[in-house]
mmCIF file of C-alpha atoms in Angstrom:
data_model
loop_
_atom_site.group_PDB
_atom_site.id
_atom_site.type_symbol
_atom_site.label_atom_id
_atom_site.label_comp_id
_atom_site.label_asym_id
_atom_site.label_seq_id
_atom_site.Cartn_x
_atom_site.Cartn_y
_atom_site.Cartn_z
ATOM 1 C CA MET A 163 -24.720 -30.784 220.244
ATOM 2 C CA SER A 164 -23.013 -32.920 223.164
ATOM 3 C CA ARG A 165 -20.873 -34.878 222.256
ATOM 4 C CA MET A 166 -21.433 -38.537 221.766
ATOM 5 C CA LEU A 167 -18.226 -40.586 221.644
ATOM 6 C CA GLY A 168 -17.061 -42.478 225.173
ATOM 7 C CA THR A 169 -14.422 -44.116 225.453
ATOM 8 C CA VAL A 170 -12.121 -44.517 222.061
ATOM 9 C CA SER A 171 -9.053 -47.215 222.161
ATOM 10 C CA MET A 172 -6.675 -46.667 219.275
ATOM 11 C CA GLY A 173 -3.526 -48.303 218.272
ATOM 12 C CA VAL A 174 -1.107 -46.527 216.311
ATOM 13 C CA ARG A 175 1.445 -47.876 214.181
ATOM 14 C CA ALA A 176 5.292 -47.615 214.952
ATOM 15 C CA PRO A 177 8.524 -48.931 213.499
ATOM 16 C CA ILE A 178 9.825 -52.050 213.777
ATOM 17 C CA ILE A 179 11.912 -51.537 217.230
ATOM 18 C CA ARG A 180 15.689 -52.686 217.646
ATOM 19 C CA GLU A 181 17.926 -52.428 220.871
ATOM 20 C CA GLY A 182 19.418 -49.348 221.298
ATOM 21 C CA ASP A 183 16.040 -47.356 219.886
ATOM 22 C CA ASP A 184 15.041 -44.507 221.715
ATOM 23 C CA LEU A 185 11.994 -45.267 222.819
ATOM 24 C CA ALA A 186 10.191 -41.969 224.281
ATOM 25 C CA GLN A 187 11.680 -39.965 221.005
ATOM 26 C CA ILE A 188 10.095 -42.834 218.936
ATOM 27 C CA VAL A 189 6.078 -42.955 220.656
ATOM 28 C CA THR A 190 6.145 -39.444 220.678
ATOM 29 C CA THR A 191 7.463 -39.088 216.910
ATOM 30 C CA CYS A 192 4.525 -41.292 216.219
ATOM 31 C CA LEU A 193 1.920 -39.389 218.273
ATOM 32 C CA ALA A 194 2.610 -36.476 216.798
ATOM 33 C CA GLU A 195 2.219 -37.615 213.463
ATOM 34 C CA ALA A 196 -1.557 -38.570 214.026
ATOM 35 C CA ILE A 197 -2.175 -35.804 215.813
ATOM 36 C CA ASN A 198 -0.871 -33.611 212.297
ATOM 37 C CA ASN A 199 -2.365 -36.095 210.901
ATOM 38 C CA GLY A 200 -5.766 -34.939 212.576
ATOM 39 C CA GLU A 201 -6.265 -38.799 213.935
ATOM 40 C CA ILE A 202 -5.877 -37.438 217.345
ATOM 41 C CA VAL A 203 -7.045 -34.397 219.444
ATOM 42 C CA VAL A 204 -5.501 -34.222 222.717
ATOM 43 C CA ARG A 205 -6.850 -34.191 225.334
ATOM 44 C CA ASP A 206 -6.110 -33.751 229.151
ATOM 45 C CA ARG A 207 -6.308 -37.690 230.698
ATOM 46 C CA ASP A 208 -6.633 -38.846 228.027
ATOM 47 C CA VAL A 209 -3.876 -41.999 228.289
ATOM 48 C CA VAL A 210 -0.643 -43.570 225.907
ATOM 49 C CA CYS A 211 0.148 -47.259 226.380
ATOM 50 C CA MET A 212 2.531 -49.502 224.864
ATOM 51 C CA THR A 213 3.141 -53.252 225.195
ATOM 52 C CA GLU A 214 5.840 -54.055 227.286
ATOM 53 C CA ALA A 215 7.865 -55.975 224.059
ATOM 54 C CA ILE A 216 8.994 -53.076 222.644
ATOM 55 C CA VAL A 217 9.883 -52.114 226.282
ATOM 56 C CA ALA A 218 12.154 -55.485 226.772
ATOM 57 C CA ARG A 219 12.722 -55.139 222.482
ATOM 58 C CA ALA A 220 14.968 -51.390 223.086
ATOM 59 C CA GLN A 221 16.095 -52.376 226.380
ATOM 60 C CA GLY A 222 17.869 -55.248 224.458
ATOM 61 C CA ASN A 223 16.526 -57.788 227.421
ATOM 62 C CA TYR A 224 16.907 -60.990 226.324
ATOM 63 C CA ALA A 225 18.652 -64.290 227.368
ATOM 64 C CA SER A 226 19.827 -67.645 226.112
ATOM 65 C CA VAL A 227 18.697 -70.798 226.777
ATOM 66 C CA ASP A 228 23.009 -71.105 227.574
ATOM 67 C CA ASN A 229 22.398 -68.286 229.407
ATOM 68 C CA ILE A 230 19.408 -69.837 231.455
ATOM 69 C CA ALA A 231 20.833 -73.208 231.396
ATOM 70 C CA GLU A 232 24.097 -72.072 233.286
ATOM 71 C CA ASP A 233 21.649 -70.549 236.276
ATOM 72 C CA VAL A 234 19.434 -73.218 235.749
ATOM 73 C CA ARG A 235 22.784 -75.923 236.806
ATOM 74 C CA THR A 236 24.672 -73.222 239.226
ATOM 75 C CA LYS A 237 20.780 -72.744 241.872
ATOM 76 C CA LEU A 238 19.532 -75.831 241.024
ATOM 77 C CA GLY A 239 22.864 -78.896 241.103
ATOM 78 C CA GLY A 240 22.355 -79.785 237.832
ATOM 79 C CA GLU A 241 20.970 -82.849 239.159
ATOM 80 C CA THR A 242 17.942 -84.484 238.822
ATOM 81 C CA VAL A 243 14.955 -81.225 239.201
ATOM 82 C CA GLY A 244 11.598 -81.170 239.309
ATOM 83 C CA VAL A 245 9.826 -78.358 236.902
ATOM 84 C CA ILE A 246 6.501 -78.318 238.477
ATOM 85 C CA PHE A 247 3.282 -76.011 237.662
ATOM 86 C CA PRO A 248 4.704 -74.552 233.774
ATOM 87 C CA ILE A 249 2.233 -73.301 231.050
ATOM 88 C CA LEU A 250 1.211 -74.789 228.394
ATOM 89 C CA SER A 251 2.518 -72.180 226.165
ATOM 90 C CA ARG A 252 5.031 -72.368 222.724
ATOM 91 C CA ASN A 253 5.482 -68.922 222.897
ATOM 92 C CA ARG A 254 6.276 -68.441 226.605
ATOM 93 C CA PHE A 255 7.988 -71.233 227.915
ATOM 94 C CA ALA A 256 9.168 -73.993 225.184
ATOM 95 C CA ILE A 257 12.243 -72.026 224.937
ATOM 96 C CA CYS A 258 12.144 -71.742 228.312
ATOM 97 C CA LEU A 259 12.287 -74.958 229.213
ATOM 98 C CA ARG A 260 14.975 -75.869 226.397
ATOM 99 C CA GLY A 261 17.553 -73.526 228.940
ATOM 100 C CA ILE A 262 16.031 -75.771 232.556
ATOM 101 C CA ALA A 263 17.144 -79.082 230.620
ATOM 102 C CA LYS A 264 20.294 -78.282 229.118
ATOM 103 C CA GLY A 265 20.495 -77.286 232.926
ATOM 104 C CA CYS A 266 19.786 -80.901 234.485
ATOM 105 C CA LYS A 267 20.160 -84.440 233.984
ATOM 106 C CA LYS A 268 16.882 -85.661 235.121
ATOM 107 C CA VAL A 269 14.004 -83.102 234.617
ATOM 108 C CA VAL A 270 10.724 -84.498 236.621
ATOM 109 C CA LEU A 271 7.621 -82.181 234.660
ATOM 110 C CA MET A 272 4.661 -82.104 237.186
ATOM 111 C CA LEU A 273 1.976 -80.439 235.378
ATOM 112 C CA SER A 274 -1.130 -79.544 236.878
ATOM 113 C CA TYR A 275 -4.703 -80.683 235.777
ATOM 114 C CA PRO A 276 -7.098 -80.197 233.683
ATOM 115 C CA SER A 277 -5.673 -77.210 232.813
ATOM 116 C CA ASP A 278 -2.487 -74.890 233.729
ATOM 117 C CA GLU A 279 -2.947 -72.060 235.742
ATOM 118 C CA VAL A 280 -4.143 -69.797 232.705
ATOM 119 C CA GLY A 281 -6.472 -71.930 231.608
ATOM 120 C CA ASN A 282 -5.496 -74.425 229.023
ATOM 121 C CA HIS A 283 -6.641 -77.638 229.692
ATOM 122 C CA LEU A 284 -5.010 -80.892 229.324
ATOM 123 C CA ILE A 285 -7.807 -82.860 230.180
ATOM 124 C CA ASP A 286 -11.912 -82.778 229.647
ATOM 125 C CA TRP A 287 -13.341 -82.391 233.489
ATOM 126 C CA ASP A 288 -16.203 -85.172 232.156
ATOM 127 C CA ALA A 289 -13.494 -87.558 231.449
ATOM 128 C CA MET A 290 -12.208 -87.078 234.339
ATOM 129 C CA ASP A 291 -15.454 -87.662 236.265
ATOM 130 C CA ALA A 292 -15.769 -91.023 234.618
ATOM 131 C CA HIS A 293 -12.340 -93.115 235.379
ATOM 132 C CA GLY A 294 -13.146 -90.995 239.047
ATOM 133 C CA VAL A 295 -9.571 -89.069 238.758
ATOM 134 C CA ASP A 296 -10.146 -87.359 241.585
ATOM 135 C CA PRO A 297 -7.880 -84.176 240.313
ATOM 136 C CA TYR A 298 -7.105 -82.493 244.285
ATOM 137 C CA ARG A 299 -5.642 -85.491 245.752
ATOM 138 C CA ASP A 300 -4.323 -87.863 243.084
ATOM 139 C CA VAL A 301 -1.381 -88.213 241.463
ATOM 140 C CA LEU A 302 -0.882 -89.458 237.952
ATOM 141 C CA SER A 303 2.091 -90.784 235.728
ATOM 142 C CA GLU A 304 1.828 -90.531 232.482
ATOM 143 C CA LYS A 305 1.655 -93.992 231.479
ATOM 144 C CA GLN A 306 -1.998 -93.655 233.579
ATOM 145 C CA TYR A 307 -2.698 -90.299 232.370
ATOM 146 C CA ARG A 308 -2.832 -92.403 228.340
ATOM 147 C CA GLU A 309 -4.461 -94.842 229.537
ATOM 148 C CA TYR A 310 -7.685 -92.661 231.042
ATOM 149 C CA PHE A 311 -8.002 -89.926 228.155
ATOM 150 C CA GLY A 312 -5.357 -90.638 225.400
ATOM 151 C CA TYR A 313 -3.859 -88.215 223.007
ATOM 152 C CA VAL A 314 -5.172 -84.566 223.856
ATOM 153 C CA LYS A 315 -4.383 -81.968 221.620
ATOM 154 C CA HIS A 316 -4.512 -77.673 222.598
ATOM 155 C CA PRO A 317 -8.209 -77.355 219.880
ATOM 156 C CA PHE A 318 -6.249 -73.833 218.801
ATOM 157 C CA THR A 319 -2.877 -74.741 218.636
ATOM 158 C CA GLY A 320 -3.563 -78.671 217.500
ATOM 159 C CA VAL A 321 -0.460 -79.993 219.893
ATOM 160 C CA ASP A 322 -0.228 -82.871 222.407
ATOM 161 C CA TYR A 323 1.414 -80.324 225.237
ATOM 162 C CA VAL A 324 2.873 -84.004 227.516
ATOM 163 C CA GLU A 325 4.462 -85.234 224.062
ATOM 164 C CA TYR A 326 5.805 -81.700 223.041
ATOM 165 C CA TYR A 327 7.594 -81.201 226.015
ATOM 166 C CA SER A 328 8.840 -84.368 226.301
ATOM 167 C CA ASN A 329 10.179 -84.258 223.897
ATOM 168 C CA LEU A 330 12.149 -80.229 224.218
ATOM 169 C CA ILE A 331 13.654 -81.649 227.682
ATOM 170 C CA ARG A 332 15.042 -85.173 226.009
ATOM 171 C CA GLU A 333 16.419 -83.072 222.741
ATOM 172 C CA MET A 334 18.005 -80.837 225.192
ATOM 173 C CA GLY A 335 20.393 -84.095 226.222
ATOM 174 C CA ALA A 336 18.233 -84.780 229.921
ATOM 175 C CA GLU A 337 16.035 -88.061 230.780
ATOM 176 C CA VAL A 338 12.360 -86.910 231.604
ATOM 177 C CA GLU A 339 9.712 -88.398 233.443
ATOM 178 C CA VAL A 340 5.929 -86.793 233.340
ATOM 179 C CA ILE A 341 4.000 -86.603 235.970
ATOM 180 C CA PHE A 342 0.408 -85.121 236.818
ATOM 181 C CA ALA A 343 -0.832 -83.102 240.509
ATOM 182 C CA ASN A 344 -1.888 -79.993 242.009
ATOM 183 C CA ASP A 345 -0.136 -80.581 245.160
ATOM 184 C CA PRO A 346 2.887 -78.806 245.001
ATOM 185 C CA ARG A 347 4.579 -81.247 247.164
ATOM 186 C CA ALA A 348 3.650 -84.061 245.560
ATOM 187 C CA ILE A 349 7.119 -83.631 243.506
ATOM 188 C CA LEU A 350 8.760 -84.390 246.917
ATOM 189 C CA THR A 351 8.864 -87.998 246.517
ATOM 190 C CA TYR A 352 10.266 -88.120 243.254
ATOM 191 C CA THR A 353 13.312 -84.868 244.000
ATOM 192 C CA LYS A 354 14.349 -82.636 246.777
ATOM 193 C CA ASN A 355 15.079 -79.699 244.245
ATOM 194 C CA VAL A 356 12.325 -77.958 242.361
ATOM 195 C CA LEU A 357 11.380 -75.411 240.294
ATOM 196 C CA HIS A 358 8.281 -73.764 240.244
ATOM 197 C CA CYS A 359 6.668 -72.594 237.459
ATOM 198 C CA ASP A 360 3.421 -70.234 238.751
ATOM 199 C CA ILE A 361 3.390 -66.819 238.256
ATOM 200 C CA HIS A 362 0.534 -66.296 240.344
ATOM 201 C CA THR A 363 0.278 -68.750 243.255
ATOM 202 C CA ARG A 364 4.016 -69.025 243.298
ATOM 203 C CA ALA A 365 4.846 -67.441 247.154
ATOM 204 C CA ARG A 366 2.261 -69.871 248.230
ATOM 205 C CA THR A 367 4.097 -73.193 246.130
ATOM 206 C CA LYS A 368 7.473 -72.237 247.667
ATOM 207 C CA ARG A 369 6.453 -71.765 250.750
ATOM 208 C CA LEU A 370 4.463 -75.310 251.050
ATOM 209 C CA LEU A 371 7.796 -76.848 249.387
ATOM 210 C CA LYS A 372 9.797 -75.321 251.882
ATOM 211 C CA ALA A 373 7.784 -76.624 254.800
ATOM 212 C CA ALA A 374 7.770 -80.248 253.682
ATOM 213 C CA GLY A 375 11.212 -80.550 253.559
ATOM 214 C CA ALA A 376 12.778 -79.524 249.902
ATOM 215 C CA GLN A 377 15.948 -78.981 249.791
ATOM 216 C CA ARG A 378 16.136 -76.152 246.411
ATOM 217 C CA VAL A 379 13.738 -74.877 245.682
ATOM 218 C CA TYR A 380 13.439 -71.597 243.581
ATOM 219 C CA GLY A 381 10.676 -70.376 240.996
ATOM 220 C CA LEU A 382 10.682 -69.359 237.528
ATOM 221 C CA ASP A 383 11.153 -65.336 238.955
ATOM 222 C CA GLU A 384 14.504 -66.301 240.352
ATOM 223 C CA ILE A 385 15.791 -67.624 236.957
ATOM 224 C CA MET A 386 17.866 -64.765 235.312
ATOM 225 C CA ASN A 387 17.287 -62.413 237.559
ATOM 226 C CA ALA A 388 20.816 -61.305 237.574
ATOM 227 C CA PRO A 389 23.240 -61.368 234.414
ATOM 228 C CA VAL A 390 24.932 -64.489 233.545
ATOM 229 C CA ASN A 391 27.915 -63.920 231.157
ATOM 230 C CA GLY A 392 26.479 -59.870 230.201
ATOM 231 C CA SER A 393 22.367 -61.503 229.246
ATOM 232 C CA GLY A 394 19.770 -59.977 230.048
ATOM 233 C CA TYR A 395 17.616 -59.698 232.611
ATOM 234 C CA ASN A 396 14.878 -59.017 235.633
ATOM 235 C CA GLU A 397 15.277 -58.437 239.091
ATOM 236 C CA ARG A 398 12.272 -58.555 239.949
ATOM 237 C CA TYR A 399 10.380 -61.705 237.894
ATOM 238 C CA GLY A 400 13.263 -63.711 236.437
ATOM 239 C CA LEU A 401 11.953 -65.403 233.499
ATOM 240 C CA LEU A 402 8.139 -64.354 234.116
ATOM 241 C CA GLY A 403 6.396 -62.719 231.220
ATOM 242 C CA SER A 404 8.902 -64.064 228.690
ATOM 243 C CA ASN A 405 8.313 -64.528 225.526
ATOM 244 C CA LYS A 406 10.141 -66.517 222.532
ATOM 245 C CA ALA A 407 12.299 -64.575 220.728
ATOM 246 C CA THR A 408 14.381 -66.656 218.684
ATOM 247 C CA GLU A 409 14.569 -71.162 219.173
ATOM 248 C CA SER A 410 17.216 -69.929 221.170
ATOM 249 C CA THR A 411 16.518 -66.570 222.855
ATOM 250 C CA VAL A 412 13.973 -65.138 224.907
ATOM 251 C CA LYS A 413 12.691 -61.800 225.335
ATOM 252 C CA LEU A 414 12.308 -60.760 228.669
ATOM 253 C CA PHE A 415 9.879 -58.950 230.809
ATOM 254 C CA PRO A 416 10.712 -55.288 230.726
ATOM 255 C CA ARG A 417 12.481 -53.897 233.351
ATOM 256 C CA ASP A 418 13.945 -50.008 234.924
ATOM 257 C CA CYS A 419 10.774 -48.648 232.793
ATOM 258 C CA GLN A 420 9.018 -46.399 235.338
ATOM 259 C CA GLY A 421 11.274 -43.554 234.233
ATOM 260 C CA LEU A 422 10.372 -43.767 230.427
ATOM 261 C CA VAL A 423 6.621 -43.325 231.169
ATOM 262 C CA GLU A 424 7.969 -40.602 233.067
ATOM 263 C CA ASP A 425 9.903 -38.817 229.967
ATOM 264 C CA ILE A 426 7.216 -40.022 227.760
ATOM 265 C CA GLN A 427 4.353 -37.953 229.888
ATOM 266 C CA ALA A 428 6.922 -35.282 230.126
ATOM 267 C CA ARG A 429 7.478 -35.152 226.232
ATOM 268 C CA LEU A 430 3.668 -34.537 225.792
ATOM 269 C CA LEU A 431 3.112 -32.225 228.275
ATOM 270 C CA ASP A 432 5.704 -29.775 227.167
ATOM 271 C CA MET A 433 4.459 -31.085 223.169
ATOM 272 C CA THR A 434 1.042 -30.867 223.206
ATOM 273 C CA GLY A 435 0.119 -28.621 227.149
ATOM 274 C CA LYS A 436 -1.754 -31.745 227.380
ATOM 275 C CA HIS A 437 -1.492 -34.122 230.398
ATOM 276 C CA VAL A 438 -1.757 -37.367 229.560
ATOM 277 C CA GLU A 439 -1.298 -40.659 231.460
ATOM 278 C CA VAL A 440 1.282 -43.217 230.417
ATOM 279 C CA MET A 441 1.363 -46.713 230.976
ATOM 280 C CA VAL A 442 3.173 -50.378 229.788
ATOM 281 C CA TYR A 443 0.837 -52.698 229.328
ATOM 282 C CA GLY A 444 1.492 -56.731 228.510
ATOM 283 C CA ASP A 445 -1.214 -59.284 229.232
ATOM 284 C CA GLY A 446 -4.432 -58.556 229.837
ATOM 285 C CA ALA A 447 -6.998 -60.447 232.822
ATOM 286 C CA PHE A 448 -9.877 -62.026 230.140
ATOM 287 C CA LYS A 449 -10.597 -65.270 229.868
ATOM 288 C CA ASP A 450 -11.627 -67.085 226.449
ATOM 289 C CA PRO A 451 -14.717 -69.148 226.375
ATOM 290 C CA VAL A 452 -13.646 -71.726 223.795
ATOM 291 C CA GLY A 453 -10.176 -72.064 224.558
ATOM 292 C CA LYS A 454 -11.032 -71.615 228.225
ATOM 293 C CA ILE A 455 -7.425 -69.852 229.074
ATOM 294 C CA TRP A 456 -7.613 -66.691 230.843
ATOM 295 C CA GLU A 457 -4.517 -64.638 229.396
ATOM 296 C CA LEU A 458 -3.061 -63.311 231.855
ATOM 297 C CA ALA A 459 0.964 -64.920 231.547
ATOM 298 C CA ASP A 460 2.360 -61.955 232.220
ATOM 299 C CA PRO A 461 3.855 -61.737 236.211
ATOM 300 C CA VAL A 462 1.190 -58.629 236.395
ATOM 301 C CA VAL A 463 -0.646 -56.470 233.200
ATOM 302 C CA SER A 464 1.086 -53.157 234.177
ATOM 303 C CA PRO A 465 5.326 -52.937 235.075
ATOM 304 C CA ALA A 466 4.857 -49.039 235.049
ATOM 305 C CA TYR A 467 2.328 -46.463 235.123
ATOM 306 C CA THR A 468 1.892 -42.805 235.454
ATOM 307 C CA VAL A 469 1.353 -42.204 238.857
ATOM 308 C CA GLY A 470 -2.725 -40.566 237.216
ATOM 309 C CA LEU A 471 -3.442 -44.324 236.767
ATOM 310 C CA GLU A 472 -3.082 -45.120 240.326
ATOM 311 C CA GLY A 473 -6.320 -47.000 241.714
ATOM 312 C CA THR A 474 -9.871 -48.674 241.449
ATOM 313 C CA PRO A 475 -13.177 -46.726 239.102
ATOM 314 C CA ASN A 476 -15.545 -45.442 241.570
ATOM 315 C CA GLU A 477 -18.222 -45.594 239.589
ATOM 316 C CA LEU A 478 -22.674 -45.437 239.892
ATOM 317 C CA LYS A 479 -24.166 -48.017 238.182
ATOM 318 C CA LEU A 480 -26.841 -46.313 235.375
ATOM 319 C CA LYS A 481 -28.746 -49.137 234.533
ATOM 320 C CA TYR A 482 -29.186 -49.794 238.983
ATOM 321 C CA LEU A 483 -29.960 -45.745 238.430
ATOM 322 C CA ALA A 484 -32.574 -46.108 236.002
ATOM 323 C CA ASP A 485 -34.439 -49.292 237.647
ATOM 324 C CA ASN A 486 -34.840 -47.817 241.722
ATOM 325 C CA ASP A 487 -33.543 -44.321 241.983
ATOM 326 C CA PHE A 488 -35.742 -43.149 239.043
ATOM 327 C CA ALA A 489 -37.943 -45.864 237.662
ATOM 328 C CA THR A 490 -40.549 -43.161 237.256
ATOM 329 C CA LEU A 491 -38.990 -41.090 235.218
ATOM 330 C CA SER A 492 -37.899 -41.276 231.202
ATOM 331 C CA GLY A 493 -36.664 -39.329 228.773
ATOM 332 C CA LYS A 494 -34.498 -36.006 229.343
ATOM 333 C CA ALA A 495 -36.116 -36.096 233.201
ATOM 334 C CA LEU A 496 -34.442 -39.336 233.519
ATOM 335 C CA GLN A 497 -31.263 -37.789 231.775
ATOM 336 C CA ASP A 498 -30.779 -34.968 233.891
ATOM 337 C CA ALA A 499 -32.043 -36.604 237.001
ATOM 338 C CA ILE A 500 -29.034 -39.237 236.129
ATOM 339 C CA LYS A 501 -26.420 -36.399 235.486
ATOM 340 C CA ALA A 502 -27.271 -34.585 238.461
ATOM 341 C CA LYS A 503 -25.890 -37.897 240.543
ATOM 342 C CA ILE A 504 -22.660 -38.461 239.474
ATOM 343 C CA SER A 505 -22.103 -34.645 239.267
ATOM 344 C CA ALA A 506 -22.513 -34.821 242.657
ATOM 345 C CA LYS A 507 -20.156 -37.654 243.475
ATOM 346 C CA ASP A 508 -17.851 -36.029 245.972
ATOM 347 C CA GLY A 509 -15.106 -38.325 245.210
ATOM 348 C CA SER A 510 -15.289 -40.860 248.232
ATOM 349 C CA SER A 511 -15.691 -44.185 248.007
ATOM 350 C CA LEU A 512 -18.619 -45.822 246.887
ATOM 351 C CA VAL A 513 -17.821 -49.742 247.654
ATOM 352 C CA GLY A 514 -20.617 -51.120 249.223
ATOM 353 C CA GLN A 515 -23.674 -48.218 247.797
ATOM 354 C CA MET A 516 -25.933 -50.470 245.889
ATOM 355 C CA ALA A 517 -25.661 -48.281 243.272
ATOM 356 C CA ALA A 518 -22.278 -48.690 242.701
ATOM 357 C CA GLN A 519 -23.391 -52.706 242.812
ATOM 358 C CA GLY A 520 -21.986 -54.673 239.356
ATOM 359 C CA THR A 521 -18.855 -51.765 238.199
ATOM 360 C CA THR A 522 -15.724 -53.445 237.922
ATOM 361 C CA PRO A 523 -13.814 -53.692 240.916
ATOM 362 C CA ARG A 524 -10.230 -53.993 238.909
ATOM 363 C CA ARG A 525 -7.175 -52.133 239.251
ATOM 364 C CA LEU A 526 -7.209 -48.553 236.433
ATOM 365 C CA THR A 527 -4.186 -50.196 235.614
ATOM 366 C CA ASP A 528 -5.646 -54.007 234.761
ATOM 367 C CA LEU A 529 -8.081 -52.547 232.994
ATOM 368 C CA ILE A 530 -6.743 -50.663 230.717
ATOM 369 C CA GLY A 531 -3.650 -52.860 230.583
ATOM 370 C CA SER A 532 -6.799 -55.465 229.024
ATOM 371 C CA LEU A 533 -8.524 -52.750 226.663
ATOM 372 C CA CYS A 534 -4.758 -52.213 225.530
ATOM 373 C CA ASP A 535 -4.214 -55.879 224.891
ATOM 374 C CA LEU A 536 -7.409 -56.549 222.830
ATOM 375 C CA THR A 537 -7.059 -53.226 220.930
ATOM 376 C CA SER A 538 -3.516 -53.786 219.766
ATOM 377 C CA GLY A 539 -3.987 -57.534 219.599
ATOM 378 C CA SER A 540 -0.933 -59.837 219.164
ATOM 379 C CA GLY A 541 0.089 -60.527 215.265
ATOM 380 C CA ASP A 542 0.707 -58.301 212.329
ATOM 381 C CA LYS A 543 -1.433 -55.081 213.254
ATOM 382 C CA GLY A 544 1.644 -52.761 213.484
ATOM 383 C CA THR A 545 -0.387 -51.023 216.680
ATOM 384 C CA PRO A 546 2.194 -51.431 220.203
ATOM 385 C CA ILE A 547 1.172 -48.265 220.711
ATOM 386 C CA VAL A 548 -2.436 -47.243 221.865
ATOM 387 C CA TYR A 549 -4.418 -44.010 222.122
ATOM 388 C CA ILE A 550 -7.079 -43.678 224.397
ATOM 389 C CA GLN A 551 -9.643 -41.064 225.201
ATOM 390 C CA GLY A 552 -12.462 -40.658 227.313
ATOM 391 C CA TYR A 553 -12.027 -43.062 229.197
ATOM 392 C CA PHE A 554 -11.911 -41.176 232.356
ATOM 393 C CA ASP A 555 -15.154 -39.382 231.274
ATOM 394 C CA ASN A 556 -18.716 -40.271 232.289
ATOM 395 C CA TYR A 557 -22.216 -39.270 231.123
ATOM 396 C CA THR A 558 -22.387 -36.078 232.000
ATOM 397 C CA ALA A 559 -19.058 -34.844 229.697
ATOM 398 C CA GLU A 560 -19.869 -32.816 227.360
#
């Protein structure tokens, strides 16, 4: 009888990870237990994924508010600093902002609008239209923002982020001024020292600011990119991808984890005789239709993965074949024709072919990472390891 299941994504329970833990051993042991319990039957090209959080925790990759403050003060001078384009998140940015504010005398906080980079909305489009506000040109003061739009709270968190961030800055002893603009150069009217906090547009922001005469320009990826007084760090991403650990510390994005995924792959091959792919994943990349956030607050979905996960899908669209190439067939004849078409693929790229239109044009690691993020969740499931089977199967697999 033909196998009926295709892709299966399973959350695997693990102990609470602490600094110094042997993560390769823990992951392998957890999978061995699931195998011995009959919950997993390992196949070649299965995929084992670990959330970036447990990797960073095992590494002890943390930084404190004081560490951040010292780095900001050293790099940006400690006077008035423009902090532009932060995302609106208590988990992702609030503790970073504490450290930034502690390293300055004044923060000019410039928020993008109507939403932040990952989709958290400050302003309703219809309300902007009603007040004749042009987000591509207009720079708003906090007074104008309040007059036009009032006190806007996030639909899920109930937080007024303008008020929340302003209070955080004041609590750290810095003066604060809030403005709203989408052109990074708008900050240069207020200060020539700028910390830009955008994630995926950071290279363009830095280029525009430097060309416009900014004196000191750093991205969030350049804060905590080296140890400060023995702290953790991430040489490539700095504070990007960090999460709140305590009220005074952040967990940084993991570093140097390519060796980890290759080690786990080797251990699983030795244990099972199967070639399993392994990756570390952070945020997926998908959009919430109600909250409007599209989730990807990490600099990349996967900071490390084994070589078999390189590339993009190379698939045919079954419904296109059924409605076009084989429109006159049905039943077993249709199934056999589609299977033959799939089997005839020779590995060459299908990009541009009509039969491949509508297939998802994204990297494998981004697709698999999104699947993992939804499987493991971010709460109390206790499954920071995700085991995926059948991802590389197609309609012909038995």
